[in-house]
Structures are given as structure tokens and as C-alpha cells.
Tab-separated table of C-alpha atoms and ligand atoms in Angstrom:
chain	number	residue	atom	x	y	z
A	246	MET	CA	4.580	-24.245	-9.651
A	247	ALA	CA	7.504	-21.770	-9.841
A	248	GLU	CA	9.450	-21.657	-13.028
A	249	GLU	CA	13.065	-22.815	-12.868
A	250	THR	CA	15.824	-20.338	-13.579
A	251	ILE	CA	19.402	-20.823	-14.648
A	252	PHE	CA	20.346	-21.287	-10.985
A	253	SER	CA	18.597	-24.643	-11.004
A	254	LYS	CA	20.830	-25.675	-13.813
A	255	ILE	CA	23.849	-24.553	-11.802
A	256	ILE	CA	22.795	-26.525	-8.721
A	257	ARG	CA	22.475	-29.663	-10.940
A	258	LYS	CA	25.898	-28.798	-12.634
A	259	GLU	CA	24.174	-28.778	-16.052
A	260	ILE	CA	25.800	-25.515	-16.843
A	261	PRO	CA	29.237	-24.342	-15.851
A	262	ALA	CA	29.697	-22.100	-12.724
A	263	LYS	CA	32.593	-21.602	-10.266
A	264	ILE	CA	30.961	-23.488	-7.404
A	265	VAL	CA	32.761	-22.809	-4.064
A	266	TYR	CA	30.423	-24.802	-1.743
A	267	GLN	CA	27.632	-27.277	-2.018
A	268	ASP	CA	25.651	-29.452	0.418
A	269	GLU	CA	22.158	-30.871	0.543
A	270	LEU	CA	20.593	-27.559	1.458
A	271	VAL	CA	22.563	-24.836	-0.409
A	272	THR	CA	24.898	-24.117	-3.381
A	273	ALA	CA	27.429	-21.217	-3.466
A	274	PHE	CA	29.069	-19.937	-6.637
A	275	HIS	CA	30.880	-16.851	-7.995
A	276	ASP	CA	28.678	-14.264	-9.651
A	277	ILE	CA	29.213	-14.055	-13.368
A	278	SER	CA	29.505	-10.321	-13.248
A	279	PRO	CA	31.298	-9.524	-9.948
A	280	GLN	CA	30.630	-6.060	-8.348
A	281	ALA	CA	33.485	-6.401	-5.953
A	282	PRO	CA	36.730	-8.448	-5.547
A	283	THR	CA	34.642	-11.078	-3.927
A	284	HIS	CA	31.148	-11.626	-5.151
A	285	ILE	CA	29.543	-14.967	-4.393
A	286	LEU	CA	25.972	-16.007	-4.629
A	287	ILE	CA	24.531	-18.436	-1.977
A	288	ILE	CA	21.276	-20.074	-2.822
A	289	PRO	CA	18.938	-22.775	-1.392
A	290	ASN	CA	18.871	-25.760	-3.533
A	291	LYS	CA	15.059	-25.631	-3.356
A	292	LEU	CA	13.512	-23.215	-5.760
A	293	ILE	CA	11.995	-20.412	-3.906
A	294	PRO	CA	11.395	-17.467	-6.260
A	295	THR	CA	11.460	-14.442	-3.913
A	296	VAL	CA	11.424	-13.461	-0.251
A	297	ASN	CA	7.691	-13.100	-0.550
A	298	ASP	CA	7.385	-16.812	-1.285
A	299	VAL	CA	9.288	-17.812	1.893
A	300	THR	CA	7.530	-20.092	4.391
A	301	GLU	CA	8.393	-21.566	7.826
A	302	GLN	CA	9.415	-24.741	6.026
A	303	ASP	CA	12.302	-22.812	4.466
A	304	GLU	CA	13.730	-21.792	7.788
A	305	GLN	CA	16.542	-24.360	8.006
A	306	ALA	CA	17.787	-23.879	4.425
A	307	LEU	CA	17.592	-20.007	4.631
A	308	GLY	CA	19.199	-19.944	8.080
A	309	HIS	CA	21.936	-22.138	6.574
A	310	LEU	CA	22.633	-19.394	3.976
A	311	PHE	CA	24.152	-17.323	6.717
A	312	VAL	CA	26.204	-20.272	8.172
A	313	VAL	CA	27.698	-20.874	4.700
A	314	ALA	CA	28.212	-17.112	4.064
A	315	ALA	CA	30.257	-16.817	7.305
A	316	LYS	CA	32.151	-19.890	6.439
A	317	ILE	CA	33.099	-18.591	2.892
A	318	ALA	CA	33.892	-15.110	4.188
A	319	LYS	CA	36.460	-16.683	6.526
A	320	GLU	CA	37.858	-18.850	3.711
A	321	LYS	CA	38.134	-15.874	1.458
A	322	GLY	CA	39.915	-13.811	4.125
A	323	ILE	CA	37.429	-10.968	4.235
A	324	ALA	CA	35.582	-11.769	7.482
A	325	GLU	CA	37.676	-9.391	9.779
A	326	ASP	CA	37.515	-6.466	7.414
A	327	GLY	CA	33.885	-7.154	6.694
A	328	TYR	CA	31.423	-7.619	3.888
A	329	ARG	CA	27.893	-7.187	2.863
A	330	LEU	CA	25.026	-9.778	2.471
A	331	ILE	CA	22.244	-8.639	0.016
A	332	VAL	CA	18.958	-10.254	-0.913
A	333	ASN	CA	16.983	-8.366	-3.503
A	334	CYS	CA	13.232	-8.783	-3.857
A	335	ASN	CA	11.164	-8.077	-6.994
A	336	ARG	CA	11.350	-5.056	-9.030
A	337	HIS	CA	12.053	-2.308	-6.617
A	338	GLY	CA	14.679	-4.416	-5.024
A	339	GLY	CA	16.301	-5.044	-8.356
A	340	GLN	CA	15.884	-8.751	-8.450
A	341	GLU	CA	16.806	-10.234	-11.818
A	342	VAL	CA	16.959	-14.062	-11.141
A	343	PHE	CA	13.760	-15.420	-9.536
A	344	HIS	CA	15.480	-18.060	-7.404
A	345	ILE	CA	16.170	-16.501	-3.965
A	346	HIS	CA	19.836	-15.708	-3.627
A	347	MET	CA	22.122	-14.030	-1.026
A	348	HIS	CA	24.937	-11.892	-2.591
A	349	LEU	CA	28.135	-12.088	-0.512
A	350	VAL	CA	30.227	-9.046	-1.589
A	351	GLY	CA	33.432	-7.777	-0.156
A	352	GLY	CA	37.285	-7.450	-0.556
A	353	GLN	CA	37.081	-3.612	-0.496
A	354	PRO	CA	35.212	-0.893	1.350
A	355	LEU	CA	31.753	-0.993	-0.134
A	356	GLY	CA	30.633	2.580	0.523
A	357	PRO	CA	27.113	3.593	1.534
A	358	MET	CA	24.468	0.889	1.652
A	359	LEU	CA	22.209	2.346	-0.994
A	360	ALA	CA	23.056	4.357	-4.150
A	361	LYS	CA	21.549	7.795	-3.866
B	928	LIG	P1	19.720	-10.076	-8.557
B	928	LIG	O1	19.783	-8.844	-9.204
B	928	LIG	O2	18.616	-11.100	-9.033
B	928	LIG	O3	19.761	-9.979	-7.135
B	928	LIG	O4	21.067	-10.784	-8.858
B	928	LIG	C1	21.255	-11.806	-9.807
B	928	LIG	C2	22.747	-12.089	-9.956
B	928	LIG	O5	22.947	-13.240	-10.684
B	928	LIG	C3	23.494	-10.943	-10.732
B	928	LIG	O6	24.506	-10.407	-9.938
B	928	LIG	C4	24.072	-11.638	-11.988
B	928	LIG	O7	25.375	-11.162	-12.293
B	928	LIG	C5	24.100	-13.158	-11.503
B	928	LIG	N1	23.924	-14.018	-12.564
B	928	LIG	C6	23.007	-14.054	-13.544
B	928	LIG	N2	23.116	-15.117	-14.444
B	928	LIG	C7	24.094	-15.760	-14.001
B	928	LIG	C8	24.700	-17.020	-14.415
B	928	LIG	O8	24.397	-17.655	-15.435
B	928	LIG	N3	25.813	-17.474	-13.661
B	928	LIG	C9	26.305	-16.784	-12.548
B	928	LIG	N4	27.377	-17.326	-11.985
B	928	LIG	N5	25.662	-15.628	-12.144
B	928	LIG	C10	24.608	-15.102	-12.809
């Protein structure tokens, strides 16, 4: 059984977060430490710790992350200029919170994909 993270508390609204979207499958909220003018995290409501734990049963929720990302990007006015979606996995990926999440970052040119 995977251990809950702070993100489960955010989904249940037990701790404050700037939630921008929520439905039965996913929740989206502003990152507490934004790395760009727009930096939103989109997460499945179901606790899946890392990409390594994904199963076919998660396809609907994880596919929905993209639908919601596109919707939020349009709402925030960054869709045309573009943005980046990032999912980190484990230590080499730089994952810090072990509840799968998609970073939606944009609002300025983001530079090369990877820091050298
Ligand atoms: P990771 O490095 O795991 O891909 O990203 C975790 C992200 O979660 C980081 O960008 C970090 O700023 C964000 N984060 C960590 N704790 C909290 C929190 O309590 N609230 C919010 N809104 N974001 C958080």
C-alpha cells in the first residue's frame, strides 16, 4: 500500500492550495514554488506514486491529465505561445513528491529542455 503524500491532503482540501480545477479523476493546483509565471501541478486523485507504478487501469485518469492541461493552458492564455508538461520519476528524474504529477509550466520562453 503506497504511502499518502501532502498531495492527498490537497485533493481532500485538508490543507490549503490554490486549486484551479477538480473533477472525479484529477485535481490541478498552483505549485507552491513556481519555476515560471505559470506553474500548475495536475495530479490523479488516485494515489499512484511514480510512473513505474502505472497500470492499464490508470489510462483514463492519466489520459485525462492531458485534457485538463490543455484546458488550463487555454484558460491561462499560454496555449498559443506554448508551454511544457513534465513528469519526473524517481531519483534521477528529480521526483520529490511520490504522488504522480504533471507540471504545466509556461508564460515565458522555457529554454532548452534539459539543464546541461
Ligand atoms: P517533483 O520534483 O516531485 O516533480 O515536483 C514536486 C513539486 O511539488 C515541486 O515543484 C514543489 O514545489 C511542489 N510542492 C511540494 N509541496 C507542495 C505543497 O505543499 N503545495 C504545493 N502547491 N506544491 C508543493
